[in-house]
């Protein structure tokens, strides 16, 4: 059953009478659950045929409540299961036919290739469930081949031996593009990459003993701890940057 993204007084709510919504209203509804969603992302999903809002005679998009639920379902499958768009489309088609969805467990999508707790199952499922191909990266992040090649030359992104990318590469590519709008070039961002690698190394030092434990629950706790530490690290980094900016304004 599709879940409807929650809305709030500050973020916009769906019309109670079932009237159609603008793309801006839809964006506000989705952002409660999906803070990183953008209008460009919604338009891209439309261009891929995953959602089909009605168009007014003047060309404006008008989304129904069903469209919003469908978008929430798509974004949830990407976030929780790391599914590529082709597979998401197949699941949506099955849902339209009234068939039950057979989704992988959310923890499988989060498992990294080569992790100690994955075994043969990780080798089989991890690289495909949590990775995207080059073409899909370009399309989903809405960047050009020239841009991606330049970012790779500076070490900001890198494909694996099979030519695929970690799912986070999509977010990295989008953020690099957004920073570029402010004049920040790839050479300026190398310091951020180096800092991220140092933080990742620090997190790995904390959880490494847990990953080696024989108890599967302890190893699962290591993965959860790594994610929590990463979130706290990002929050601390953001707070430190804001503090530094305020200091410079004084």
Short mmCIF file of C-alpha atoms in Angstrom, two decimals:
data_model
loop_
_atom_site.label_atom_id
_atom_site.label_comp_id
_atom_site.label_asym_id
_atom_site.label_seq_id
_atom_site.Cartn_x
_atom_site.Cartn_y
_atom_site.Cartn_z
CA UNK A 1 0.00 0.00 0.00
CA UNK A 2 1.38 3.39 -0.94
CA UNK A 3 2.22 5.77 1.85
CA UNK A 4 1.34 9.43 1.54
CA UNK A 5 4.21 11.76 2.44
CA UNK A 6 3.28 13.81 5.47
CA UNK A 7 2.85 17.55 5.22
CA UNK A 8 2.85 20.30 7.79
CA UNK A 9 1.70 23.86 8.25
CA UNK A 10 5.07 25.19 7.19
CA UNK A 11 5.65 22.80 4.32
CA UNK A 12 2.31 22.77 2.52
CA UNK A 13 -0.48 20.24 2.64
CA UNK A 14 -2.49 18.44 0.00
CA UNK A 15 -5.91 19.98 -0.74
CA UNK A 16 -8.55 18.27 1.35
CA UNK A 17 -11.06 18.36 -1.52
CA UNK A 18 -8.83 16.37 -3.87
CA UNK A 19 -7.97 19.28 -6.16
CA UNK A 20 -4.82 19.05 -8.24
CA UNK A 21 -1.56 20.53 -6.96
CA UNK A 22 1.28 22.52 -8.48
CA UNK A 23 4.79 21.10 -8.59
CA UNK A 24 5.79 23.51 -5.80
CA UNK A 25 3.08 22.18 -3.50
CA UNK A 26 4.13 18.61 -4.30
CA UNK A 27 7.75 19.48 -3.52
CA UNK A 28 6.77 20.86 -0.11
CA UNK A 29 4.74 17.76 0.68
CA UNK A 30 7.58 15.42 -0.22
CA UNK A 31 10.30 17.33 1.59
CA UNK A 32 9.05 16.31 5.01
CA UNK A 33 10.14 12.75 4.29
CA UNK A 34 12.65 13.42 1.49
CA UNK A 35 14.59 16.62 2.34
CA UNK A 36 16.89 16.31 -0.69
CA UNK A 37 14.14 16.10 -3.31
CA UNK A 38 14.11 18.94 -5.84
CA UNK A 39 11.85 20.17 -8.61
CA UNK A 40 14.46 18.93 -11.07
CA UNK A 41 14.21 15.46 -9.55
CA UNK A 42 10.41 15.44 -9.93
CA UNK A 43 10.73 16.61 -13.53
CA UNK A 44 13.30 13.92 -14.22
CA UNK A 45 11.02 11.19 -12.85
CA UNK A 46 8.28 12.56 -15.10
CA UNK A 47 10.61 12.51 -18.12
CA UNK A 48 11.32 8.85 -17.34
CA UNK A 49 7.61 8.08 -17.40
CA UNK A 50 7.44 7.13 -13.73
CA UNK A 51 4.81 9.75 -12.97
CA UNK A 52 2.43 11.48 -15.40
CA UNK A 53 0.87 14.67 -14.02
CA UNK A 54 -1.94 16.32 -15.93
CA UNK A 55 -1.00 19.37 -18.01
CA UNK A 56 -3.10 22.52 -18.27
CA UNK A 57 -3.65 24.13 -21.71
CA UNK A 58 -0.87 26.58 -20.83
CA UNK A 59 1.52 23.72 -20.00
CA UNK A 60 1.54 23.81 -16.20
CA UNK A 61 1.83 20.52 -14.35
CA UNK A 62 -1.06 19.54 -12.10
CA UNK A 63 -0.49 16.63 -9.75
CA UNK A 64 -3.19 14.51 -8.15
CA UNK A 65 -3.00 12.93 -4.69
CA UNK A 66 -2.31 9.63 -6.45
CA UNK A 67 0.67 11.24 -8.23
CA UNK A 68 2.08 12.38 -4.88
CA UNK A 69 1.67 8.89 -3.41
CA UNK A 70 3.38 7.40 -6.46
CA UNK A 71 6.30 9.84 -6.15
CA UNK A 72 6.65 8.99 -2.47
CA UNK A 73 6.73 5.31 -3.33
CA UNK A 74 9.41 5.87 -6.01
CA UNK A 75 11.62 7.95 -3.72
CA UNK A 76 11.19 5.42 -0.91
CA UNK A 77 12.34 2.57 -3.15
CA UNK A 78 15.40 4.58 -4.17
CA UNK A 79 16.26 5.61 -0.61
CA UNK A 80 15.51 2.40 1.27
CA UNK A 81 16.32 -0.24 -1.35
CA UNK A 82 18.70 1.54 -3.77
CA UNK A 83 16.73 0.24 -6.73
CA UNK A 84 17.54 1.49 -10.25
CA UNK A 85 14.76 3.18 -12.19
CA UNK A 86 14.19 0.19 -14.46
CA UNK A 87 13.45 -2.04 -11.48
CA UNK A 88 11.29 0.63 -9.84
CA UNK A 89 9.23 0.85 -13.02
CA UNK A 90 8.70 -2.92 -12.95
CA UNK A 91 7.56 -2.76 -9.32
CA UNK A 92 5.15 0.08 -10.11
CA UNK A 93 3.71 -1.87 -13.04
CA UNK A 94 3.21 -4.87 -10.75
CA UNK A 95 1.50 -2.64 -8.22
CA UNK A 96 -0.84 -1.31 -10.89
CA UNK A 97 -1.78 -4.91 -11.72
CA UNK A 98 -2.61 -5.51 -8.07
CA UNK A 99 0.35 -7.80 -7.49
CA UNK A 100 2.18 -7.74 -4.13
CA UNK A 101 5.57 -6.05 -4.18
CA UNK A 102 8.62 -8.23 -3.59
CA UNK A 103 11.17 -5.69 -2.38
CA UNK A 104 14.58 -6.56 -0.95
CA UNK A 105 15.10 -5.87 2.73
CA UNK A 106 16.19 -2.29 3.37
CA UNK A 107 19.34 -3.51 5.11
CA UNK A 108 20.45 -5.30 1.92
CA UNK A 109 20.46 -2.04 0.03
CA UNK A 110 22.56 -0.40 2.71
CA UNK A 111 25.14 -3.20 2.73
CA UNK A 112 28.38 -2.27 1.07
CA UNK A 113 30.11 -4.60 -1.36
CA UNK A 114 32.87 -6.53 0.32
CA UNK A 115 31.60 -5.98 3.87
CA UNK A 116 32.52 -8.71 6.31
CA UNK A 117 28.93 -9.63 7.17
CA UNK A 118 27.67 -10.00 3.62
CA UNK A 119 29.21 -13.30 2.59
CA UNK A 120 28.16 -14.77 -0.74
CA UNK A 121 24.80 -12.99 -0.59
CA UNK A 122 26.47 -9.59 -0.46
CA UNK A 123 28.70 -10.48 -3.38
CA UNK A 124 25.61 -11.36 -5.38
CA UNK A 125 23.14 -8.66 -4.35
CA UNK A 126 25.13 -5.75 -2.91
CA UNK A 127 26.92 -4.44 -6.00
CA UNK A 128 23.74 -4.33 -8.09
CA UNK A 129 21.27 -3.17 -5.43
CA UNK A 130 23.42 -0.31 -4.13
CA UNK A 131 25.07 0.81 -7.37
CA UNK A 132 24.22 2.70 -10.55
CA UNK A 133 25.73 2.61 -14.01
CA UNK A 134 27.42 5.57 -15.66
CA UNK A 135 24.46 6.36 -17.92
CA UNK A 136 22.02 6.28 -15.01
CA UNK A 137 24.33 8.47 -12.93
CA UNK A 138 24.45 11.07 -15.70
CA UNK A 139 20.68 10.99 -16.19
CA UNK A 140 19.68 10.96 -12.52
CA UNK A 141 22.14 13.67 -11.46
CA UNK A 142 21.38 15.64 -14.64
CA UNK A 143 25.03 16.29 -15.50
CA UNK A 144 26.99 15.93 -18.71
CA UNK A 145 29.69 13.44 -19.63
CA UNK A 146 32.21 16.30 -19.82
CA UNK A 147 31.37 17.44 -16.28
CA UNK A 148 31.60 13.93 -14.86
CA UNK A 149 34.94 13.31 -16.57
CA UNK A 150 36.34 16.54 -15.10
CA UNK A 151 35.16 15.66 -11.59
CA UNK A 152 36.74 12.23 -11.93
CA UNK A 153 40.02 13.80 -12.99
CA UNK A 154 40.08 15.64 -9.65
CA UNK A 155 39.22 12.50 -7.68
CA UNK A 156 35.79 13.77 -6.57
CA UNK A 157 34.08 10.73 -8.10
CA UNK A 158 35.47 7.41 -9.21
CA UNK A 159 33.94 4.31 -10.81
CA UNK A 160 34.76 0.87 -9.52
CA UNK A 161 36.44 -1.82 -11.57
CA UNK A 162 33.08 -2.83 -13.08
CA UNK A 163 32.39 0.74 -14.22
CA UNK A 164 29.56 1.26 -11.72
CA UNK A 165 29.18 3.86 -8.99
CA UNK A 166 28.08 3.81 -5.39
CA UNK A 167 24.54 5.14 -5.03
CA UNK A 168 25.88 8.16 -3.11
CA UNK A 169 27.65 9.26 -6.29
CA UNK A 170 24.31 10.64 -7.51
CA UNK A 171 24.08 12.97 -4.51
CA UNK A 172 27.75 13.92 -4.79
CA UNK A 173 27.35 14.80 -8.48
CA UNK A 174 24.28 16.95 -7.80
CA UNK A 175 26.00 18.84 -5.00
CA UNK A 176 29.14 19.45 -7.06
CA UNK A 177 26.94 20.87 -9.82
CA UNK A 178 25.08 23.10 -7.35
CA UNK A 179 28.34 24.40 -5.86
CA UNK A 180 29.53 25.10 -9.38
CA UNK A 181 26.69 27.61 -9.75
CA UNK A 182 28.47 29.71 -7.11
CA UNK A 183 31.80 29.57 -8.92
CA UNK A 184 33.35 26.72 -6.95
CA UNK A 185 35.39 24.61 -9.33
CA UNK A 186 36.39 20.95 -8.86
CA UNK A 187 39.90 21.96 -7.77
CA UNK A 188 38.34 23.93 -4.92
CA UNK A 189 36.41 20.89 -3.71
CA UNK A 190 39.35 18.52 -3.31
CA UNK A 191 39.82 19.73 0.26
CA UNK A 192 36.24 18.60 1.02
CA UNK A 193 36.96 15.17 -0.43
CA UNK A 194 40.11 14.85 1.66
CA UNK A 195 38.21 15.89 4.79
CA UNK A 196 35.44 13.36 4.06
CA UNK A 197 37.98 10.57 3.66
CA UNK A 198 39.57 11.45 7.00
CA UNK A 199 36.16 11.44 8.71
CA UNK A 200 35.31 8.09 7.11
CA UNK A 201 38.59 6.70 8.38
CA UNK A 202 37.76 7.88 11.89
CA UNK A 203 34.33 6.23 11.76
CA UNK A 204 35.86 3.00 10.46
CA UNK A 205 38.34 2.92 13.35
CA UNK A 206 35.41 3.04 15.80
CA UNK A 207 33.31 0.30 14.18
CA UNK A 208 36.06 -1.97 12.81
CA UNK A 209 36.22 -4.20 15.94
CA UNK A 210 32.43 -4.68 15.76
CA UNK A 211 32.57 -5.69 12.09
CA UNK A 212 34.95 -8.52 12.98
CA UNK A 213 32.70 -9.95 15.68
CA UNK A 214 31.28 -13.45 15.18
CA UNK A 215 27.80 -12.43 16.35
CA UNK A 216 25.66 -11.31 13.36
CA UNK A 217 23.73 -8.90 15.59
CA UNK A 218 26.96 -7.24 16.65
CA UNK A 219 28.02 -6.88 13.02
CA UNK A 220 24.62 -5.38 12.18
CA UNK A 221 25.10 -2.97 15.08
CA UNK A 222 28.40 -1.94 13.50
CA UNK A 223 26.60 -0.89 10.31
CA UNK A 224 23.98 1.05 12.27
CA UNK A 225 26.69 2.71 14.34
CA UNK A 226 28.62 3.68 11.22
CA UNK A 227 25.53 5.35 9.74
CA UNK A 228 24.80 7.20 12.97
CA UNK A 229 28.40 8.35 13.32
CA UNK A 230 28.38 9.56 9.72
CA UNK A 231 25.20 11.56 10.35
CA UNK A 232 26.64 13.13 13.50
CA UNK A 233 29.88 13.92 11.67
CA UNK A 234 27.98 15.71 8.90
CA UNK A 235 25.93 17.68 11.44
CA UNK A 236 29.05 18.70 13.33
CA UNK A 237 30.76 19.76 10.10
CA UNK A 238 27.76 21.92 9.13
CA UNK A 239 27.62 23.50 12.60
CA UNK A 240 31.35 24.29 12.51
CA UNK A 241 31.05 25.91 9.07
CA UNK A 242 28.10 28.05 10.25
CA UNK A 243 30.04 29.03 13.36
CA UNK A 244 33.09 29.97 11.30
CA UNK A 245 30.97 32.10 8.96
CA UNK A 246 29.41 33.96 11.89
CA UNK A 247 32.88 34.61 13.29
CA UNK A 248 33.95 36.17 10.03
CA UNK A 249 30.90 38.45 10.03
CA UNK A 250 31.82 39.97 13.39
#
